[in-house]
Amino acid sequence: MTARISHWIDGKHWAGVAERTGEVFDPATGEVRAHVDFAGAGQVDEAVTAAARAFPGWRDTSLAARSRILFAFRELLTARKDELAKIITAEHGKVESDAAGEVARAIENVEYACGAPQMLKGGFSENASRGVDVYSIAQPLGVVGVISPFNFPAMVPLWFVPNAIACGNTVVLKPSEKDPSASVFIAGLLAEAGLPDGVLNVLHGDKVAVDGLLAHPVVKAISFVGSTPIARYVYETGTNHGKRVQALGGAKNHLVVLPDADLDLAADAAVSAGFGSAGERCMAVSVVVAVEPVAGELVAKVTERMSRLKVGDGRDPSSEMGPLVTAAHRAKVQSYVDAGISEGAELVVDGRDIAVPGGGFWLGPTLFDRVTPEMSVYRDEIFGPVLSVVRAESYDAALELVNAGAYGNGTAIFTNDGRAARRFQNEVEVGMVGLNVPIPVPVGYYSFGGWKDSLFGDSHAYGPEGFHFFTRTKVVTSRWPDPSHGGVNLGFPRNS
Ligand code: NAD
């Protein structure tokens, strides 16, 4: 019998019987390692009700106490980071060093949330008018929903949960059904850190659970991360139900290499950002725009590095790239490789027949050259280890290409020319930009978010915008009557 993964509601594992379950695979072997319970409407209501019950007590918990729980959580997470990394690898497939990197970035967000007392300070204007003070208070929203994707099963939940609870909200987290264990582990650590029951609930499932949260009248806000079609759907449905929604979507990130760039550095970056986590990252580089005359040389350098990339089980420390998350996803990624060939792209490295022992969902690193914007390998988010090279004649042509894309998540430029880099940062229509940095994921004290089809709503994730998203501001205008006008005189000097 395989293990069962169930919801975490009101501070404990859910003990009911699920009407539907899903399979959770070990992507390196292809075996089913667990079954996860899928929530129906009843469990959605149970989790939301637990969160609603916990809200009044939690919103009145002092800032110092909330912050102390987050500090304790940070210590527990740090002490058990290797265990969490192994859980991620077992269900997602990414290599353990990469999973450890994910946990490290997640901890950054917890550390930021520990500063809640500072972040939640309001403004105060004394004597806005004579004897009148005006001040602002940032208050929590209530019950908020967090819906996360498979590719960062610990980090993306922790983009939101620490900030949401730091602000005094209670949370129902619906992680990806493909790798649900990391969320349950996190919920257990938060409970150990002293988080009261019901403040964080983890609800597993699919569209049924998501739709339940989107329609539930008690849920005030939704933070979503996933593919663009679902992000758009979640944004539209959630806002139609009167909720505050931030929905981060998919990506197609370009790395522009100018002719003056250090080509070795650029090739290293293309390979690590293109094939790290088997390309299953929303900030992965999927298109290299090589500005002539360097395309040939750059493709040769990338190809040489790809030949040295070790693909294997993420638990083997010598592996640099693991399998894809499921067989279905592997088949979808391979269908893009097939389409690229039939659409006329030049297949430089073919990862389709890679031989890795065991029955996992393997696809080797794949490189296309002479890709053009009409091809599906260029247009669509593939979310796998497939890198496309587009050859551009000039900086202007490269910029035009990047700006014509539907997505605007991340981009990078490699150059030694500060003026060109500065122009790029100014002109490019993308939310996160790297200058000689291939994956410019903002640190925890900035905020993460793309433009265009990569984000629906106006708040980016975590950092200052996270605190803004999880609070609503109240402005108080106050005047205390002068006792000379009929109040009780307590002996204070009268207003002159
Ligand atoms: P996904 O859109 O399939 O799933 C995301 C979440 O939505 C999951 O919790 C899933 O259960 C739920 N879901 C799936 N189908 C649904 C439906 N029809 N109705 C309602 N809910 C549904 O995404 P994924 O495959 O898990 O993750 C990969 C995607 O996430 C990629 O597109 C990637 O670019 C994107 N992503 C974006 C960011 C970002 O910050 N912009 C970060 C990570 C991942």
Coordinates of C-alpha atoms and ligand atoms in Angstrom, one line a residue:
M1 CA 0.0 0.0 0.0
T2 CA 1.3 3.5 -0.8
A3 CA 1.4 6.3 1.6
R4 CA -1.6 8.6 2.0
I5 CA -1.2 12.4 2.0
S6 CA -4.1 14.3 3.5
H7 CA -5.3 17.8 4.3
W8 CA -4.1 19.7 7.3
I9 CA -7.1 21.4 8.9
D10 CA -7.4 23.2 12.2
G11 CA -3.9 22.0 13.3
K12 CA -4.2 18.3 12.5
H13 CA -4.3 15.8 9.7
W14 CA -7.7 15.3 8.3
A15 CA -9.1 11.9 9.2
G16 CA -12.1 11.7 6.9
V17 CA -12.5 9.5 3.8
A18 CA -11.8 11.3 0.5
E19 CA -14.2 10.8 -2.4
R20 CA -11.4 11.3 -4.9
T21 CA -7.6 10.9 -4.7
G22 CA -4.7 11.6 -7.0
E23 CA -1.4 9.8 -7.6
V24 CA 1.9 11.3 -6.5
F25 CA 4.9 10.0 -8.5
D26 CA 8.5 9.6 -7.9
P27 CA 9.6 11.2 -11.2
A28 CA 13.0 9.5 -11.2
T29 CA 11.5 5.9 -11.1
G30 CA 8.0 6.5 -12.4
E31 CA 6.5 4.7 -9.4
V32 CA 3.5 5.9 -7.5
R33 CA 4.9 6.9 -4.1
A34 CA 1.6 8.1 -2.5
H35 CA -2.0 9.0 -3.0
V36 CA -3.2 12.4 -2.1
D37 CA -6.8 13.2 -1.0
F38 CA -8.7 15.6 -3.2
A39 CA -10.9 18.0 -1.4
G40 CA -14.6 18.3 -2.3
A41 CA -16.9 21.2 -1.4
G42 CA -17.3 19.8 2.1
Q43 CA -13.5 19.9 2.9
V44 CA -13.2 23.3 1.3
D45 CA -15.8 24.6 3.7
E46 CA -14.2 22.8 6.6
A47 CA -10.8 24.4 6.0
V48 CA -12.3 27.9 5.4
T49 CA -14.4 27.6 8.5
A50 CA -11.4 26.6 10.6
A51 CA -9.5 29.6 9.2
A52 CA -12.4 31.9 9.9
R53 CA -12.7 30.6 13.5
A54 CA -9.0 31.2 14.1
F55 CA -9.1 34.7 12.6
P56 CA -10.4 36.9 15.5
G57 CA -7.8 35.5 17.9
W58 CA -5.0 35.7 15.4
R59 CA -5.7 39.2 14.3
D60 CA -5.6 40.3 18.0
T61 CA -2.4 38.4 18.7
S62 CA 0.3 41.0 19.3
L63 CA 2.8 41.8 16.6
A64 CA 5.6 40.7 18.9
A65 CA 4.0 37.3 19.4
R66 CA 3.3 36.8 15.7
S67 CA 6.9 37.8 14.9
R68 CA 8.3 35.4 17.5
I69 CA 6.4 32.5 16.0
L70 CA 7.9 33.3 12.6
F71 CA 11.3 33.5 14.1
A72 CA 10.8 30.1 15.7
F73 CA 9.5 28.8 12.3
R74 CA 12.6 30.2 10.7
E75 CA 14.9 28.3 13.1
L76 CA 13.0 25.0 12.6
L77 CA 13.0 25.4 8.8
T78 CA 16.7 26.1 8.9
A79 CA 17.4 23.1 11.2
R80 CA 15.3 20.8 8.9
K81 CA 16.1 22.2 5.5
D82 CA 17.8 19.1 4.2
E83 CA 14.8 17.0 5.1
L84 CA 12.5 19.4 3.2
A85 CA 14.9 19.4 0.2
K86 CA 14.7 15.6 0.1
I87 CA 10.9 15.8 0.2
I88 CA 10.9 18.2 -2.7
T89 CA 13.3 16.0 -4.8
A90 CA 11.2 12.8 -4.1
E91 CA 8.1 14.3 -5.6
H92 CA 9.3 17.0 -8.0
G93 CA 12.5 15.3 -9.3
K94 CA 14.8 18.3 -9.2
V95 CA 18.3 17.6 -7.9
E96 CA 18.8 18.0 -4.2
S97 CA 21.2 20.9 -4.5
D98 CA 18.5 22.7 -6.5
A99 CA 15.9 21.8 -3.9
A100 CA 18.2 23.1 -1.2
G101 CA 18.4 26.4 -3.1
E102 CA 14.6 26.5 -3.2
V103 CA 14.5 26.1 0.5
A104 CA 17.1 28.8 1.0
R105 CA 15.0 31.3 -1.0
A106 CA 11.9 30.3 0.9
I107 CA 13.7 31.0 4.2
E108 CA 14.4 34.6 2.9
N109 CA 10.7 35.2 2.8
V110 CA 10.2 33.9 6.3
E111 CA 13.0 36.3 7.5
Y112 CA 11.3 39.2 5.8
A113 CA 8.0 38.4 7.4
C114 CA 9.7 38.3 10.8
G115 CA 9.9 42.1 10.4
A116 CA 6.1 42.5 10.5
P117 CA 6.2 44.9 13.4
Q118 CA 8.3 47.3 11.3
M119 CA 6.4 46.6 8.1
L120 CA 3.0 47.2 9.6
K121 CA 3.7 50.6 11.1
G122 CA 1.2 53.2 9.8
G123 CA 1.7 56.9 9.1
F124 CA 0.8 59.6 11.5
S125 CA 0.3 63.3 10.8
E126 CA 0.0 65.4 13.9
N127 CA -2.0 68.6 13.5
A128 CA -3.2 67.9 10.0
S129 CA -5.6 70.7 11.0
R130 CA -5.4 72.5 14.4
G131 CA -6.0 69.8 17.0
V132 CA -6.7 67.2 14.4
D133 CA -4.4 64.1 13.9
V134 CA -4.6 61.8 10.9
Y135 CA -3.1 58.3 10.9
S136 CA -3.3 55.1 9.0
I137 CA -3.7 51.5 10.2
A138 CA -2.9 48.4 8.1
Q139 CA -5.4 45.7 9.0
P140 CA -5.6 42.1 7.9
L141 CA -8.2 41.0 5.3
G142 CA -9.4 37.8 7.0
V143 CA -9.3 34.4 5.4
V144 CA -7.0 34.3 2.4
G145 CA -6.4 31.5 -0.2
V146 CA -3.0 30.6 -1.6
I147 CA -2.9 28.3 -4.7
S148 CA 0.5 27.2 -5.8
P149 CA 2.1 25.3 -8.7
F150 CA 4.2 22.1 -8.8
N151 CA 7.5 23.6 -9.7
F152 CA 8.4 25.2 -6.3
P153 CA 6.4 23.2 -3.8
A154 CA 8.1 24.9 -0.8
M155 CA 9.2 28.3 -2.0
V156 CA 6.0 29.5 -3.7
P157 CA 3.8 28.7 -0.7
L158 CA 6.3 30.5 1.4
W159 CA 6.2 33.5 -0.9
F160 CA 2.8 34.1 0.6
V161 CA 2.0 32.2 3.8
P162 CA 4.6 34.0 6.1
N163 CA 3.6 37.5 5.0
A164 CA -0.1 36.7 5.1
I165 CA 0.0 35.4 8.6
A166 CA 2.4 38.1 9.7
C167 CA -0.2 40.6 8.7
G168 CA -2.8 38.8 10.9
N169 CA -4.7 36.8 8.2
T170 CA -5.5 33.2 8.4
V171 CA -4.8 31.0 5.4
V172 CA -6.1 28.1 3.3
L173 CA -3.2 26.8 1.1
K174 CA -4.0 24.7 -1.9
P175 CA -0.7 23.3 -3.1
S176 CA -0.1 21.5 -6.4
E177 CA -1.5 18.0 -6.3
K178 CA 1.6 16.7 -8.0
D179 CA 4.0 17.3 -5.1
P180 CA 1.8 18.0 -2.0
S181 CA 4.1 16.8 0.8
A182 CA 6.2 19.9 1.2
S183 CA 3.2 22.0 2.3
V184 CA 2.1 19.5 4.9
F185 CA 5.7 19.4 6.3
I186 CA 5.7 23.3 6.4
A187 CA 2.3 23.3 8.2
G188 CA 3.7 20.9 10.8
L189 CA 6.8 23.1 11.4
L190 CA 4.6 26.2 11.8
A191 CA 2.5 24.3 14.4
E192 CA 5.6 23.3 16.2
A193 CA 6.7 26.9 16.2
G194 CA 3.5 27.8 18.0
L195 CA 1.1 28.9 15.3
P196 CA -2.4 28.4 16.7
D197 CA -4.7 25.8 15.1
G198 CA -6.6 27.0 12.1
V199 CA -4.2 29.9 11.2
L200 CA -2.7 27.8 8.4
N201 CA -4.7 25.0 6.7
V202 CA -3.5 22.9 3.8
L203 CA -6.2 21.7 1.4
H204 CA -5.2 19.2 -1.3
G205 CA -6.9 18.8 -4.6
D206 CA -7.5 20.0 -8.1
K207 CA -9.9 22.4 -9.9
V208 CA -12.8 21.4 -7.5
A209 CA -10.8 22.8 -4.5
V210 CA -9.7 25.9 -6.4
D211 CA -13.2 26.6 -7.6
G212 CA -14.5 26.1 -4.0
L213 CA -12.0 28.7 -2.7
L214 CA -12.8 31.1 -5.5
A215 CA -16.5 31.0 -4.8
H216 CA -16.4 30.8 -1.0
P217 CA -17.9 34.0 0.5
V218 CA -15.7 33.9 3.5
V219 CA -12.4 34.0 1.5
K220 CA -11.4 37.6 1.0
A221 CA -8.3 37.3 -1.2
I222 CA -6.5 34.8 -3.4
S223 CA -2.8 34.6 -4.2
F224 CA -2.3 32.3 -7.2
V225 CA 0.8 31.1 -9.1
G226 CA 0.6 28.8 -12.1
S227 CA 0.2 28.7 -15.8
T228 CA -1.2 31.7 -17.7
P229 CA -4.6 30.2 -18.7
I230 CA -5.4 29.1 -15.1
A231 CA -4.0 32.4 -13.7
R232 CA -6.4 34.4 -16.0
Y233 CA -9.3 32.1 -15.0
V234 CA -8.5 32.5 -11.3
Y235 CA -8.2 36.2 -11.6
E236 CA -11.4 36.6 -13.5
T237 CA -13.4 34.2 -11.4
G238 CA -12.0 35.5 -8.1
T239 CA -12.6 39.1 -8.9
N240 CA -16.1 38.3 -10.1
H241 CA -16.7 36.9 -6.6
G242 CA -15.6 40.2 -5.2
K243 CA -12.2 39.0 -4.0
R244 CA -8.8 40.7 -4.1
V245 CA -6.7 38.5 -6.5
Q246 CA -3.0 38.4 -7.5
A247 CA -2.5 35.7 -10.1
L248 CA 1.0 35.1 -11.4
G249 CA 1.2 33.2 -14.7
G250 CA 3.6 31.6 -17.1
A251 CA 6.6 32.9 -18.9
K252 CA 8.9 32.7 -21.9
N253 CA 12.1 34.4 -20.8
H254 CA 14.7 35.7 -23.2
L255 CA 18.4 36.0 -22.6
V256 CA 19.9 38.5 -24.9
V257 CA 23.6 38.2 -25.7
L258 CA 25.3 41.2 -27.3
P259 CA 28.4 40.8 -29.4
D260 CA 30.7 42.3 -26.8
A261 CA 29.6 39.9 -24.0
D262 CA 31.8 37.4 -22.3
L263 CA 30.6 34.4 -24.3
D264 CA 31.8 31.8 -21.8
L265 CA 29.9 33.5 -19.1
A266 CA 26.8 33.8 -21.3
A267 CA 27.0 30.1 -22.3
D268 CA 27.3 29.0 -18.7
A269 CA 24.3 31.2 -17.9
A270 CA 22.3 29.8 -20.8
V271 CA 22.9 26.2 -19.7
S272 CA 22.3 26.7 -16.0
A273 CA 19.2 28.9 -16.5
G274 CA 17.9 26.8 -19.4
F275 CA 18.3 23.3 -17.9
G276 CA 18.4 23.9 -14.1
S277 CA 15.4 22.1 -12.6
A278 CA 14.9 20.6 -16.1
G279 CA 13.6 23.9 -17.3
E280 CA 10.6 23.7 -14.9
R281 CA 11.0 27.2 -13.6
C282 CA 9.0 30.3 -14.4
M283 CA 12.3 32.2 -14.5
A284 CA 14.0 29.6 -16.7
V285 CA 15.6 31.0 -19.8
S286 CA 13.9 29.4 -22.8
V287 CA 15.1 31.6 -25.6
V288 CA 18.7 32.9 -26.2
V289 CA 18.7 35.9 -28.5
A290 CA 22.2 35.9 -30.0
V291 CA 23.0 39.2 -31.6
E292 CA 25.2 38.7 -34.6
P293 CA 28.0 38.0 -35.4
V294 CA 28.3 35.8 -32.3
A295 CA 25.5 33.3 -32.7
G296 CA 27.7 30.5 -34.2
E297 CA 30.3 30.8 -31.5
L298 CA 27.7 31.0 -28.7
V299 CA 25.8 27.9 -30.0
A300 CA 29.1 25.9 -30.1
K301 CA 29.9 26.9 -26.5
V302 CA 26.4 26.1 -25.3
T303 CA 26.5 22.7 -27.1
E304 CA 29.8 21.8 -25.6
R305 CA 28.6 22.6 -22.0
M306 CA 25.4 20.6 -22.6
S307 CA 27.4 17.5 -23.5
R308 CA 28.9 17.6 -20.0
L309 CA 25.6 18.0 -18.2
K310 CA 24.9 15.0 -16.0
V311 CA 21.2 13.9 -16.1
G312 CA 20.2 11.5 -13.4
D313 CA 18.2 10.8 -10.2
G314 CA 18.1 14.0 -8.1
R315 CA 19.1 12.0 -5.0
D316 CA 22.5 11.2 -6.7
P317 CA 24.8 14.2 -5.7
S318 CA 26.6 14.0 -9.1
S319 CA 23.3 14.6 -11.0
E320 CA 22.9 18.1 -12.4
M321 CA 19.5 17.7 -14.0
G322 CA 16.6 15.5 -12.9
P323 CA 13.5 14.1 -14.7
L324 CA 10.3 15.9 -15.6
V325 CA 7.5 15.9 -13.1
T326 CA 5.1 13.5 -14.7
A327 CA 4.8 11.2 -17.7
A328 CA 2.1 13.5 -19.1
H329 CA 4.3 16.5 -18.8
R330 CA 7.2 14.7 -20.4
A331 CA 5.0 13.8 -23.4
K332 CA 3.9 17.4 -23.8
V333 CA 7.5 18.7 -23.7
Q334 CA 8.5 16.0 -26.3
S335 CA 5.6 17.0 -28.6
Y336 CA 7.2 20.5 -28.7
V337 CA 10.5 19.0 -29.7
D338 CA 8.8 17.1 -32.5
A339 CA 6.9 20.3 -33.6
G340 CA 10.1 22.3 -33.6
I341 CA 11.7 19.8 -36.0
S342 CA 8.7 19.8 -38.3
E343 CA 8.4 23.6 -38.2
G344 CA 12.0 23.9 -39.5
A345 CA 14.1 24.7 -36.5
E346 CA 17.6 23.3 -36.5
L347 CA 17.9 20.6 -33.9
V348 CA 21.4 20.9 -32.5
V349 CA 21.1 18.6 -29.4
D350 CA 18.3 16.0 -29.3
G351 CA 17.4 15.0 -25.7
R352 CA 14.6 12.6 -26.7
D353 CA 16.4 9.4 -26.5
I354 CA 18.5 9.9 -23.4
A355 CA 19.2 6.7 -21.6
V356 CA 18.9 6.9 -17.8
P357 CA 18.4 3.6 -15.8
G358 CA 15.0 3.2 -14.2
G359 CA 11.6 4.1 -15.5
G360 CA 11.5 7.8 -14.8
F361 CA 10.2 10.7 -16.8
W362 CA 13.4 11.5 -18.6
L363 CA 14.0 14.0 -21.3
G364 CA 17.6 15.2 -22.0
P365 CA 18.6 18.8 -22.6
T366 CA 17.6 19.8 -26.1
L367 CA 18.9 22.7 -28.2
F368 CA 17.3 24.3 -31.2
D369 CA 19.1 26.9 -33.4
R370 CA 17.6 29.3 -36.0
V371 CA 14.3 29.4 -34.3
T372 CA 11.8 32.0 -35.6
P373 CA 9.0 33.8 -33.8
E374 CA 6.1 31.9 -35.6
M375 CA 7.3 28.5 -34.4
S376 CA 5.5 26.9 -31.5
V377 CA 8.8 26.2 -29.7
Y378 CA 9.3 30.0 -29.7
R379 CA 5.7 31.1 -28.9
D380 CA 4.6 28.7 -26.2
E381 CA 5.8 28.1 -22.7
I382 CA 7.2 24.6 -22.9
F383 CA 8.4 24.3 -19.3
G384 CA 11.0 21.7 -20.0
P385 CA 14.7 21.3 -20.9
V386 CA 14.3 22.8 -24.4
L387 CA 16.4 25.9 -25.3
S388 CA 15.8 27.9 -28.5
V389 CA 18.3 30.2 -30.1
V390 CA 17.1 33.1 -32.2
R391 CA 19.6 34.9 -34.2
A392 CA 19.1 38.7 -34.3
E393 CA 20.9 41.3 -36.4
S394 CA 21.1 44.1 -33.9
Y395 CA 20.3 45.2 -30.3
D396 CA 17.2 46.9 -31.6
A397 CA 15.9 43.7 -33.3
A398 CA 16.6 41.8 -30.1
L399 CA 14.7 44.3 -28.0
E400 CA 11.8 44.3 -30.4
L401 CA 11.6 40.6 -30.2
V402 CA 11.5 40.5 -26.4
N403 CA 8.9 43.3 -26.3
A404 CA 6.7 41.6 -28.8
G405 CA 6.3 38.5 -26.6
A406 CA 3.0 37.8 -24.8
Y407 CA 4.8 37.2 -21.5
G408 CA 6.9 39.6 -19.5
N409 CA 8.2 37.7 -16.5
G410 CA 12.0 37.8 -16.6
T411 CA 14.7 38.6 -19.0
A412 CA 18.5 39.1 -19.0
I413 CA 21.1 40.8 -21.1
F414 CA 24.7 39.8 -21.3
T415 CA 27.1 42.6 -22.3
N416 CA 30.1 44.6 -21.0
D417 CA 28.6 47.8 -22.3
G418 CA 27.0 49.7 -19.4
R419 CA 25.2 52.0 -21.7
A420 CA 23.5 49.2 -23.6
A421 CA 22.6 47.5 -20.4
R422 CA 21.1 50.7 -19.0
R423 CA 19.1 51.2 -22.2
F424 CA 17.8 47.7 -22.0
Q425 CA 16.7 48.0 -18.4
N426 CA 14.8 51.2 -19.4
E427 CA 13.2 49.9 -22.6
V428 CA 12.4 46.3 -22.0
E429 CA 8.8 45.5 -21.1
V430 CA 9.4 42.8 -18.6
G431 CA 9.0 42.8 -14.8
M432 CA 12.3 41.4 -13.7
V433 CA 15.5 42.2 -15.5
G434 CA 19.0 40.7 -15.1
L435 CA 22.2 42.5 -16.2
N436 CA 24.7 39.7 -16.6
V437 CA 22.4 37.7 -14.2
P438 CA 20.4 35.0 -16.0
I439 CA 17.7 34.4 -13.3
P440 CA 16.9 37.7 -11.7
V441 CA 14.6 36.5 -9.0
P442 CA 14.3 39.5 -6.6
V443 CA 15.5 39.0 -3.0
G444 CA 12.8 38.7 -0.3
Y445 CA 12.8 42.5 0.5
Y446 CA 11.9 43.4 -3.1
S447 CA 8.8 41.9 -4.8
F448 CA 8.4 39.3 -7.5
G449 CA 6.2 39.7 -10.5
G450 CA 6.1 39.8 -14.2
W451 CA 4.2 42.0 -16.6
K452 CA 1.7 41.3 -19.4
D453 CA 0.4 37.7 -19.5
S454 CA 2.7 36.8 -16.6
L455 CA 0.7 38.6 -14.0
F456 CA -3.0 39.3 -13.5
G457 CA -3.8 41.9 -10.9
D458 CA -1.6 44.8 -9.7
S459 CA 0.3 43.4 -6.7
H460 CA 3.5 41.5 -7.1
A461 CA 4.3 38.6 -4.7
Y462 CA 6.2 38.9 -1.4
G463 CA 8.3 41.8 -0.1
P464 CA 6.6 45.2 0.4
E465 CA 3.9 44.4 -2.2
G466 CA 3.1 41.2 -0.3
F467 CA 2.4 43.2 2.9
H468 CA 0.4 45.6 0.8
F469 CA -1.7 42.8 -0.7
F470 CA -2.4 41.1 2.6
T471 CA -3.7 44.3 4.4
R472 CA -6.2 47.0 3.9
T473 CA -5.6 50.4 5.1
K474 CA -7.8 52.4 7.4
V475 CA -7.2 56.1 7.8
V476 CA -8.4 57.7 11.0
T477 CA -9.0 61.4 11.4
S478 CA -9.3 62.4 15.1
R479 CA -10.0 65.4 17.2
W480 CA -10.4 65.3 20.9
P481 CA -12.8 68.0 22.2
D482 CA -11.5 70.8 24.2
P483 CA -12.8 70.7 27.8
S484 CA -13.5 74.4 27.6
H485 CA -16.3 73.5 25.3
G486 CA -18.2 71.4 27.9
G487 CA -15.9 68.4 28.5
V488 CA -14.5 67.4 31.9
N489 CA -11.4 69.4 32.8
L490 CA -8.6 66.9 33.7
G491 CA -6.2 69.7 34.4
F492 CA -4.4 69.8 31.0
P493 CA -3.6 73.3 29.6
R494 CA -6.4 74.6 27.5
N495 CA -5.9 75.0 23.7
S496 CA -4.8 78.6 23.1
Ligands
NAD1 P1 -1.0 24.9 -13.3 O1 -1.6 26.2 -13.8 O2 -1.4 23.7 -14.0 O3 -1.5 24.7 -11.7 C1 -1.3 25.7 -10.8 C2 -2.4 25.5 -9.7 O4 -3.7 25.6 -10.3 C3 -2.3 24.1 -9.0 O5 -2.5 24.2 -7.7 C4 -3.4 23.3 -9.7 O6 -4.0 22.3 -8.9 C5 -4.5 24.4 -10.1 N1 -5.2 24.1 -11.3 C6 -4.8 23.4 -12.4 N2 -5.7 23.4 -13.3 C7 -6.8 24.1 -12.8 C8 -8.1 24.4 -13.4 N3 -8.4 24.0 -14.6 N4 -8.9 25.2 -12.6 C9 -8.5 25.6 -11.4 N5 -7.3 25.3 -10.8 C10 -6.4 24.6 -11.5 O7 0.6 25.1 -13.2 P2 1.7 24.1 -12.8 O8 1.8 23.2 -14.0 O9 1.5 23.5 -11.5 O10 2.9 25.0 -12.7 C11 3.7 25.4 -13.8 C12 3.2 26.8 -14.3 O11 3.4 27.7 -13.2 C13 4.1 27.3 -15.4 O12 3.3 27.9 -16.3 C14 5.0 28.4 -14.7 O13 5.5 29.4 -15.5 C15 4.1 28.9 -13.7 N6 4.8 29.5 -12.6 C16 4.8 30.9 -12.6 C17 5.5 31.5 -11.6 C18 5.4 33.0 -11.5 O14 5.9 33.5 -10.5 N7 5.0 33.8 -12.5 C19 6.2 30.8 -10.6 C20 6.1 29.4 -10.7 C21 5.4 28.8 -11.7

